[in-house]
mmCIF file of C-alpha atoms and ligand atoms in Angstrom:
data_model
loop_
_atom_site.group_PDB
_atom_site.id
_atom_site.type_symbol
_atom_site.label_atom_id
_atom_site.label_comp_id
_atom_site.label_asym_id
_atom_site.label_seq_id
_atom_site.Cartn_x
_atom_site.Cartn_y
_atom_site.Cartn_z
ATOM 1 C CA MET I 297 31.757 19.202 -6.193
ATOM 2 C CA LYS I 298 30.234 22.577 -5.261
ATOM 3 C CA SER I 299 27.305 24.064 -7.387
ATOM 4 C CA GLU I 300 29.448 27.643 -7.460
ATOM 5 C CA PHE I 301 32.578 25.801 -8.788
ATOM 6 C CA ILE I 302 31.062 23.929 -11.603
ATOM 7 C CA ALA I 303 28.861 27.078 -12.511
ATOM 8 C CA ASP I 304 32.056 29.033 -12.682
ATOM 9 C CA VAL I 305 33.695 26.297 -14.894
ATOM 10 C CA TYR I 306 30.599 26.086 -17.009
ATOM 11 C CA HIS I 307 30.809 29.902 -17.341
ATOM 12 C CA ALA I 308 34.456 29.758 -18.372
ATOM 13 C CA ALA I 309 33.563 27.098 -20.876
ATOM 14 C CA ALA I 310 30.495 29.302 -22.386
ATOM 15 C CA GLU I 311 33.198 32.307 -22.726
ATOM 16 C CA ILE I 312 35.641 29.858 -24.926
ATOM 17 C CA SER I 313 32.892 28.618 -26.770
ATOM 18 C CA LYS I 314 31.728 32.325 -27.661
ATOM 19 C CA THR I 315 35.354 33.177 -28.493
ATOM 20 C CA THR I 316 36.303 30.072 -30.725
ATOM 21 C CA GLY I 317 32.797 29.314 -31.885
ATOM 22 C CA TYR I 318 33.257 25.950 -31.071
ATOM 23 C CA ARG I 319 30.876 23.379 -29.353
ATOM 24 C CA PRO I 320 32.364 19.952 -29.544
ATOM 25 C CA LYS I 321 30.793 16.773 -28.884
ATOM 26 C CA LEU I 322 33.669 14.765 -28.036
ATOM 27 C CA GLY I 323 36.125 15.406 -25.083
ATOM 28 C CA MET I 324 39.298 13.664 -24.467
ATOM 29 C CA ILE I 325 41.685 13.496 -21.316
ATOM 30 C CA LEU I 326 45.404 12.794 -21.821
ATOM 31 C CA GLY I 327 47.553 11.160 -19.820
ATOM 32 C CA SER I 328 51.423 11.141 -18.728
ATOM 33 C CA GLY I 329 53.604 11.138 -21.778
ATOM 34 C CA LEU I 330 50.539 10.888 -24.211
ATOM 35 C CA SER I 331 50.455 14.831 -24.789
ATOM 36 C CA SER I 332 51.671 14.403 -28.306
ATOM 37 C CA LEU I 333 48.535 12.765 -29.155
ATOM 38 C CA ALA I 334 46.671 16.287 -29.288
ATOM 39 C CA GLU I 335 48.983 17.365 -31.891
ATOM 40 C CA SER I 336 47.001 15.083 -34.397
ATOM 41 C CA TYR I 337 44.285 17.459 -34.718
ATOM 42 C CA GLU I 338 44.178 20.869 -36.126
ATOM 43 C CA CYS I 339 42.967 23.022 -33.277
ATOM 44 C CA THR I 340 42.817 26.140 -31.427
ATOM 45 C CA LYS I 341 44.812 25.833 -28.300
ATOM 46 C CA VAL I 342 43.784 27.488 -25.128
ATOM 47 C CA PRO I 343 46.640 27.446 -22.262
ATOM 48 C CA TYR I 344 44.994 26.465 -18.715
ATOM 49 C CA GLY I 345 46.576 29.987 -17.733
ATOM 50 C CA ASP I 346 43.854 31.596 -19.575
ATOM 51 C CA ILE I 347 41.143 29.850 -17.962
ATOM 52 C CA PRO I 348 41.292 30.899 -14.265
ATOM 53 C CA VAL I 349 39.213 28.849 -12.961
ATOM 54 C CA LEU I 350 41.323 25.915 -13.789
ATOM 55 C CA PRO I 351 44.137 25.042 -11.119
ATOM 56 C CA LYS I 352 47.614 24.890 -12.529
ATOM 57 C CA PRO I 353 48.961 21.412 -13.233
ATOM 58 C CA THR I 354 52.534 20.701 -12.067
ATOM 59 C CA VAL I 355 53.726 16.980 -13.283
ATOM 60 C CA GLU I 356 56.508 16.492 -15.482
ATOM 61 C CA GLY I 357 55.012 15.244 -18.965
ATOM 62 C CA HIS I 358 51.775 17.348 -18.073
ATOM 63 C CA ARG I 359 51.390 20.164 -20.611
ATOM 64 C CA GLY I 360 48.272 22.414 -19.482
ATOM 65 C CA GLU I 361 46.545 23.229 -22.625
ATOM 66 C CA LEU I 362 43.183 22.731 -23.913
ATOM 67 C CA TYR I 363 42.842 21.948 -27.589
ATOM 68 C CA ILE I 364 39.406 22.732 -29.736
ATOM 69 C CA ASN I 365 37.921 22.520 -32.856
ATOM 70 C CA GLU I 366 34.333 22.149 -34.142
ATOM 71 C CA ASP I 367 34.340 18.307 -33.380
ATOM 72 C CA ILE I 368 36.703 17.580 -30.374
ATOM 73 C CA ALA I 369 37.975 19.209 -27.152
ATOM 74 C CA ILE I 370 41.315 17.794 -25.813
ATOM 75 C CA CYS I 371 42.455 18.747 -22.213
ATOM 76 C CA SER I 372 46.177 18.133 -22.618
ATOM 77 C CA GLY I 373 47.208 17.924 -18.920
ATOM 78 C CA ARG I 374 45.112 16.896 -15.961
ATOM 79 C CA PHE I 375 44.825 17.484 -12.242
ATOM 80 C CA HIS I 376 45.737 14.754 -9.951
ATOM 81 C CA TYR I 377 44.705 14.209 -6.247
ATOM 82 C CA TYR I 378 48.577 13.602 -5.192
ATOM 83 C CA GLU I 379 49.376 17.063 -6.326
ATOM 84 C CA GLY I 380 47.475 18.358 -3.546
ATOM 85 C CA HIS I 381 44.261 19.484 -5.543
ATOM 86 C CA SER I 382 40.879 19.036 -4.160
ATOM 87 C CA PRO I 383 38.444 16.634 -5.521
ATOM 88 C CA ASP I 384 36.733 19.267 -7.467
ATOM 89 C CA ASN I 385 39.821 20.359 -9.086
ATOM 90 C CA VAL I 386 40.361 16.980 -10.166
ATOM 91 C CA VAL I 387 37.494 16.961 -11.958
ATOM 92 C CA SER I 388 37.397 20.552 -13.347
ATOM 93 C CA THR I 389 38.683 18.856 -16.661
ATOM 94 C CA VAL I 390 35.524 17.017 -17.165
ATOM 95 C CA ALA I 391 33.338 19.681 -16.213
ATOM 96 C CA LEU I 392 34.902 22.026 -18.789
ATOM 97 C CA LEU I 393 34.493 19.755 -21.610
ATOM 98 C CA LYS I 394 30.769 18.914 -20.561
ATOM 99 C CA GLY I 395 30.506 22.842 -20.512
ATOM 100 C CA LEU I 396 31.900 23.376 -23.864
ATOM 101 C CA GLY I 397 29.264 20.521 -25.236
ATOM 102 C CA CYS I 398 30.900 17.191 -24.815
ATOM 103 C CA GLU I 399 28.594 14.387 -24.534
ATOM 104 C CA ARG I 400 31.262 11.703 -24.832
ATOM 105 C CA LEU I 401 34.549 11.506 -23.187
ATOM 106 C CA ILE I 402 37.913 9.366 -23.874
ATOM 107 C CA VAL I 403 40.183 9.331 -20.991
ATOM 108 C CA THR I 404 44.021 7.902 -21.416
ATOM 109 C CA ASN I 405 46.439 7.313 -18.941
ATOM 110 C CA ALA I 406 49.686 5.511 -18.377
ATOM 111 C CA ALA I 407 49.390 2.553 -15.826
ATOM 112 C CA GLY I 408 51.631 -0.119 -14.085
ATOM 113 C CA GLY I 409 50.693 -3.722 -15.159
ATOM 114 C CA ILE I 410 49.294 -5.905 -12.773
ATOM 115 C CA ASN I 411 48.365 -8.680 -14.604
ATOM 116 C CA THR I 412 51.185 -10.731 -15.719
ATOM 117 C CA GLY I 413 49.842 -11.272 -19.008
ATOM 118 C CA PHE I 414 50.643 -7.475 -19.462
ATOM 119 C CA SER I 415 54.070 -5.873 -20.963
ATOM 120 C CA PRO I 416 55.129 -2.206 -21.217
ATOM 121 C CA GLY I 417 53.982 -0.893 -24.234
ATOM 122 C CA ASP I 418 50.944 -2.860 -24.058
ATOM 123 C CA ILE I 419 47.377 -0.883 -24.501
ATOM 124 C CA MET I 420 44.490 -1.884 -21.935
ATOM 125 C CA ILE I 421 41.010 -0.697 -22.785
ATOM 126 C CA ILE I 422 39.196 0.253 -19.373
ATOM 127 C CA GLU I 423 36.639 -2.441 -18.842
ATOM 128 C CA ASP I 424 35.513 -1.401 -15.164
ATOM 129 C CA HIS I 425 37.710 0.243 -12.409
ATOM 130 C CA ILE I 426 38.117 0.190 -8.841
ATOM 131 C CA ASN I 427 38.009 3.215 -6.595
ATOM 132 C CA HIS I 428 40.952 3.087 -4.186
ATOM 133 C CA LEU I 429 41.458 6.818 -3.806
ATOM 134 C CA GLY I 430 39.720 7.206 -0.488
ATOM 135 C CA PHE I 431 37.519 9.991 -1.787
ATOM 136 C CA ASN I 432 34.459 10.145 -4.610
ATOM 137 C CA PRO I 433 34.449 13.388 -6.534
ATOM 138 C CA LEU I 434 30.246 13.294 -5.901
ATOM 139 C CA MET I 435 30.954 13.673 -2.243
ATOM 140 C CA GLY I 436 29.202 16.857 -0.915
ATOM 141 C CA PRO I 437 26.212 18.663 -1.818
ATOM 142 C CA ASN I 438 24.723 17.237 -5.183
ATOM 143 C CA PRO I 439 25.595 20.291 -7.360
ATOM 144 C CA GLN I 440 22.657 22.071 -8.927
ATOM 145 C CA ILE I 441 22.694 24.672 -11.712
ATOM 146 C CA ASP I 442 19.754 27.124 -11.682
ATOM 147 C CA GLY I 443 17.920 25.021 -8.894
ATOM 148 C CA THR I 444 18.148 21.618 -10.960
ATOM 149 C CA ASP I 445 20.361 19.022 -9.849
ATOM 150 C CA LEU I 446 22.928 17.858 -12.299
ATOM 151 C CA GLY I 447 22.757 14.331 -11.857
ATOM 152 C CA ALA I 448 21.569 11.615 -9.414
ATOM 153 C CA ARG I 449 22.531 11.903 -5.747
ATOM 154 C CA PHE I 450 23.230 7.956 -5.943
ATOM 155 C CA PRO I 451 24.389 7.532 -9.879
ATOM 156 C CA ASP I 452 24.830 3.910 -11.080
ATOM 157 C CA MET I 453 28.309 2.623 -11.878
ATOM 158 C CA SER I 454 27.487 -0.620 -13.275
ATOM 159 C CA ARG I 455 28.724 0.186 -16.606
ATOM 160 C CA VAL I 456 30.799 3.110 -16.493
ATOM 161 C CA TYR I 457 33.014 2.302 -19.876
ATOM 162 C CA SER I 458 30.946 2.094 -22.654
ATOM 163 C CA PRO I 459 31.227 -1.627 -24.009
ATOM 164 C CA ALA I 460 30.611 -0.402 -27.410
ATOM 165 C CA PHE I 461 33.845 1.891 -27.201
ATOM 166 C CA ALA I 462 35.896 -1.355 -26.160
ATOM 167 C CA ALA I 463 34.339 -3.479 -29.104
ATOM 168 C CA LYS I 464 35.563 -0.708 -31.469
ATOM 169 C CA ALA I 465 38.717 -0.386 -30.069
ATOM 170 C CA GLN I 466 39.375 -4.315 -30.228
ATOM 171 C CA GLU I 467 38.209 -4.001 -33.897
ATOM 172 C CA LEU I 468 40.840 -1.208 -34.980
ATOM 173 C CA ASP I 469 43.792 -2.682 -33.136
ATOM 174 C CA GLY I 470 43.516 -6.529 -33.067
ATOM 175 C CA ASP I 471 46.349 -6.586 -30.106
ATOM 176 C CA LEU I 472 44.491 -4.933 -27.195
ATOM 177 C CA LYS I 473 44.560 -6.167 -23.678
ATOM 178 C CA GLN I 474 41.259 -5.314 -21.743
ATOM 179 C CA GLY I 475 40.827 -5.458 -17.772
ATOM 180 C CA VAL I 476 40.244 -3.256 -14.324
ATOM 181 C CA TYR I 477 41.933 -0.267 -13.800
ATOM 182 C CA ILE I 478 42.804 0.339 -10.020
ATOM 183 C CA ALA I 479 42.941 4.186 -8.755
ATOM 184 C CA VAL I 480 45.620 4.827 -5.966
ATOM 185 C CA THR I 481 46.393 8.567 -4.917
ATOM 186 C CA GLY I 482 50.345 7.913 -5.177
ATOM 187 C CA PRO I 483 52.771 9.718 -5.555
ATOM 188 C CA SER I 484 54.620 6.944 -4.313
ATOM 189 C CA TYR I 485 54.479 3.846 -6.368
ATOM 190 C CA GLU I 486 52.742 0.763 -4.619
ATOM 191 C CA THR I 487 54.676 -1.813 -2.775
ATOM 192 C CA PRO I 488 54.623 -5.509 -3.934
ATOM 193 C CA ALA I 489 52.336 -6.505 -1.081
ATOM 194 C CA GLU I 490 49.773 -3.827 -2.245
ATOM 195 C CA ILE I 491 50.103 -5.244 -5.813
ATOM 196 C CA ARG I 492 49.285 -8.866 -4.571
ATOM 197 C CA ALA I 493 46.341 -7.424 -2.712
ATOM 198 C CA PHE I 494 45.232 -5.511 -5.865
ATOM 199 C CA SER I 495 45.744 -8.388 -8.280
ATOM 200 C CA ALA I 496 43.456 -10.680 -5.449
ATOM 201 C CA MET I 497 40.942 -7.701 -5.457
ATOM 202 C CA GLY I 498 40.582 -8.167 -9.248
ATOM 203 C CA ALA I 499 42.711 -5.531 -10.841
ATOM 204 C CA ASP I 500 44.682 -5.624 -13.923
ATOM 205 C CA ALA I 501 46.408 -2.340 -14.106
ATOM 206 C CA VAL I 502 47.210 0.667 -11.779
ATOM 207 C CA GLY I 503 47.716 4.351 -11.801
ATOM 208 C CA MET I 504 46.918 7.777 -9.707
ATOM 209 C CA SER I 505 44.389 8.897 -12.200
ATOM 210 C CA THR I 506 41.040 8.751 -14.395
ATOM 211 C CA VAL I 507 38.753 7.161 -11.919
ATOM 212 C CA PRO I 508 37.334 10.268 -10.557
ATOM 213 C CA GLU I 509 37.197 11.773 -13.909
ATOM 214 C CA ALA I 510 35.074 8.797 -15.098
ATOM 215 C CA ILE I 511 32.665 8.828 -12.175
ATOM 216 C CA PHE I 512 31.878 12.491 -12.758
ATOM 217 C CA ALA I 513 31.524 12.135 -16.446
ATOM 218 C CA ARG I 514 28.869 9.400 -15.322
ATOM 219 C CA TYR I 515 27.340 11.594 -13.197
ATOM 220 C CA LEU I 516 27.192 13.992 -15.648
ATOM 221 C CA GLY I 517 25.563 11.427 -18.471
ATOM 222 C CA MET I 518 28.522 11.416 -20.538
ATOM 223 C CA GLU I 519 29.652 8.139 -22.350
ATOM 224 C CA VAL I 520 32.919 7.024 -21.208
ATOM 225 C CA GLY I 521 35.666 5.207 -22.923
ATOM 226 C CA GLY I 522 39.120 4.615 -21.235
ATOM 227 C CA LEU I 523 42.453 3.498 -22.374
ATOM 228 C CA SER I 524 45.448 2.610 -20.256
ATOM 229 C CA LEU I 525 49.250 2.567 -21.898
ATOM 230 C CA ILE I 526 51.024 -0.053 -19.949
ATOM 231 C CA THR I 527 54.310 1.502 -18.994
ATOM 232 C CA ASN I 528 55.886 -0.758 -16.454
ATOM 233 C CA PHE I 529 55.403 -3.910 -14.453
ATOM 234 C CA ALA I 530 53.864 -2.950 -11.376
ATOM 235 C CA ALA I 531 55.860 -2.913 -8.188
ATOM 236 C CA GLY I 532 57.417 -6.461 -7.462
ATOM 237 C CA LEU I 533 56.815 -7.897 -11.034
ATOM 238 C CA GLY I 534 59.517 -6.746 -12.769
ATOM 239 C CA HIS I 535 63.424 -6.645 -11.814
ATOM 240 C CA GLU I 536 63.731 -2.889 -11.907
ATOM 241 C CA GLU I 537 62.842 -0.083 -9.695
ATOM 242 C CA LEU I 538 59.899 2.172 -10.862
ATOM 243 C CA HIS I 539 60.840 5.657 -12.242
ATOM 244 C CA HIS I 540 58.728 8.272 -13.483
ATOM 245 C CA ASP I 541 61.141 8.983 -16.726
ATOM 246 C CA GLU I 542 60.227 5.452 -17.632
ATOM 247 C CA VAL I 543 56.720 6.224 -17.532
ATOM 248 C CA VAL I 544 56.784 9.496 -19.853
ATOM 249 C CA GLU I 545 59.502 7.299 -21.998
ATOM 250 C CA ILE I 546 57.347 4.197 -22.712
ATOM 251 C CA GLY I 547 54.491 6.727 -23.466
ATOM 252 C CA ARG I 548 56.439 8.662 -25.915
ATOM 253 C CA LYS I 549 57.324 5.278 -27.740
ATOM 254 C CA ALA I 550 54.001 3.927 -28.076
ATOM 255 C CA ALA I 551 52.435 7.375 -28.772
ATOM 256 C CA ASP I 552 51.919 6.430 -32.744
ATOM 257 C CA ARG I 553 50.129 3.167 -31.802
ATOM 258 C CA MET I 554 48.025 5.207 -29.495
ATOM 259 C CA LYS I 555 47.452 7.973 -31.899
ATOM 260 C CA LYS I 556 46.461 5.511 -34.516
ATOM 261 C CA LEU I 557 43.940 3.898 -32.195
ATOM 262 C CA VAL I 558 42.477 7.057 -30.825
ATOM 263 C CA ALA I 559 42.332 8.253 -34.186
ATOM 264 C CA GLY I 560 40.098 5.621 -35.249
ATOM 265 C CA LEU I 561 37.888 5.721 -32.072
ATOM 266 C CA VAL I 562 37.517 9.817 -32.715
ATOM 267 C CA ASP I 563 36.456 9.109 -36.267
ATOM 268 C CA TRP I 564 33.980 6.461 -35.074
ATOM 269 C CA TRP I 565 32.341 8.209 -32.041
ATOM 270 C CA LEU I 566 31.934 11.681 -33.936
ATOM 271 C CA LYS I 567 29.791 9.537 -36.557
ATOM 272 C CA GLU I 568 28.010 7.401 -34.125
HETATM 273 N N1 HPA Y 830 51.620 2.698 -10.459
HETATM 274 C C1 HPA Y 830 50.977 3.695 -10.213
HETATM 275 N N2 HPA Y 830 50.722 4.589 -10.952
HETATM 276 C C2 HPA Y 830 51.415 4.276 -12.224
HETATM 277 C C3 HPA Y 830 52.306 3.084 -12.593
HETATM 278 C C4 HPA Y 830 52.685 2.247 -11.317
HETATM 279 O O1 HPA Y 830 52.978 1.392 -11.664
HETATM 280 N N3 HPA Y 830 52.830 3.486 -13.871
HETATM 281 C C5 HPA Y 830 52.355 4.384 -14.227
HETATM 282 N N4 HPA Y 830 51.357 5.093 -13.439
#
């Protein structure tokens, strides 16, 4: 992450705080088909187009808008590596949320189920991740603001995802899965051989996002909670070919359950 880029994003965040009067403590990034989660909150909406430092999102199912009120800031629309975005741009949403004042971050995504105990429609609490993207968002000079490092050069990643968040999620919805998320670049889905390899590596679900954001948030000292909506059996485990439409459709169908869970977690994390 370049110091100049993060300074520009923080500057844009400060402008948004000034115009809206909001300095929320909790941030959220919504994945494929989950943008309706943002509608539960009474918020001021700022289209990404009005935040010129952000890149423009391109993928179907991703609306590019920041929802913000005094408690929460929600990035509806994220930036993926497969779209051709640079690592800096991929984590720009996290920088924006941190710049707005967020100390905690909830990341959601759509993922393919690798664990044979998972079915489409299941929700998995992300317990840990495997970065299979081939880059780390912290590569390059350690960014500084006013001569001070934003975080450690070699930040610890032994506990990326908050165990308290996971425990609370389990308490709120008795039927959740828990496991390891592996991030791949996409945009092609995996081959069955890759899925067998990822299974042997210890992955329970596979997707094309979240890991850079979680790494960057931890680097910035934020607490992170993660949820994956399992939208399909990973390649070779189901009988069907994989289609993006299916990912978006399952997202829509499971939105109510996800909404209820996220609402409970938001209430709890705002008070904690
Ligand atoms: N693989 C990668 N990313 C995904 C999948 C998948 O099977 N489903 C949803 N996002």
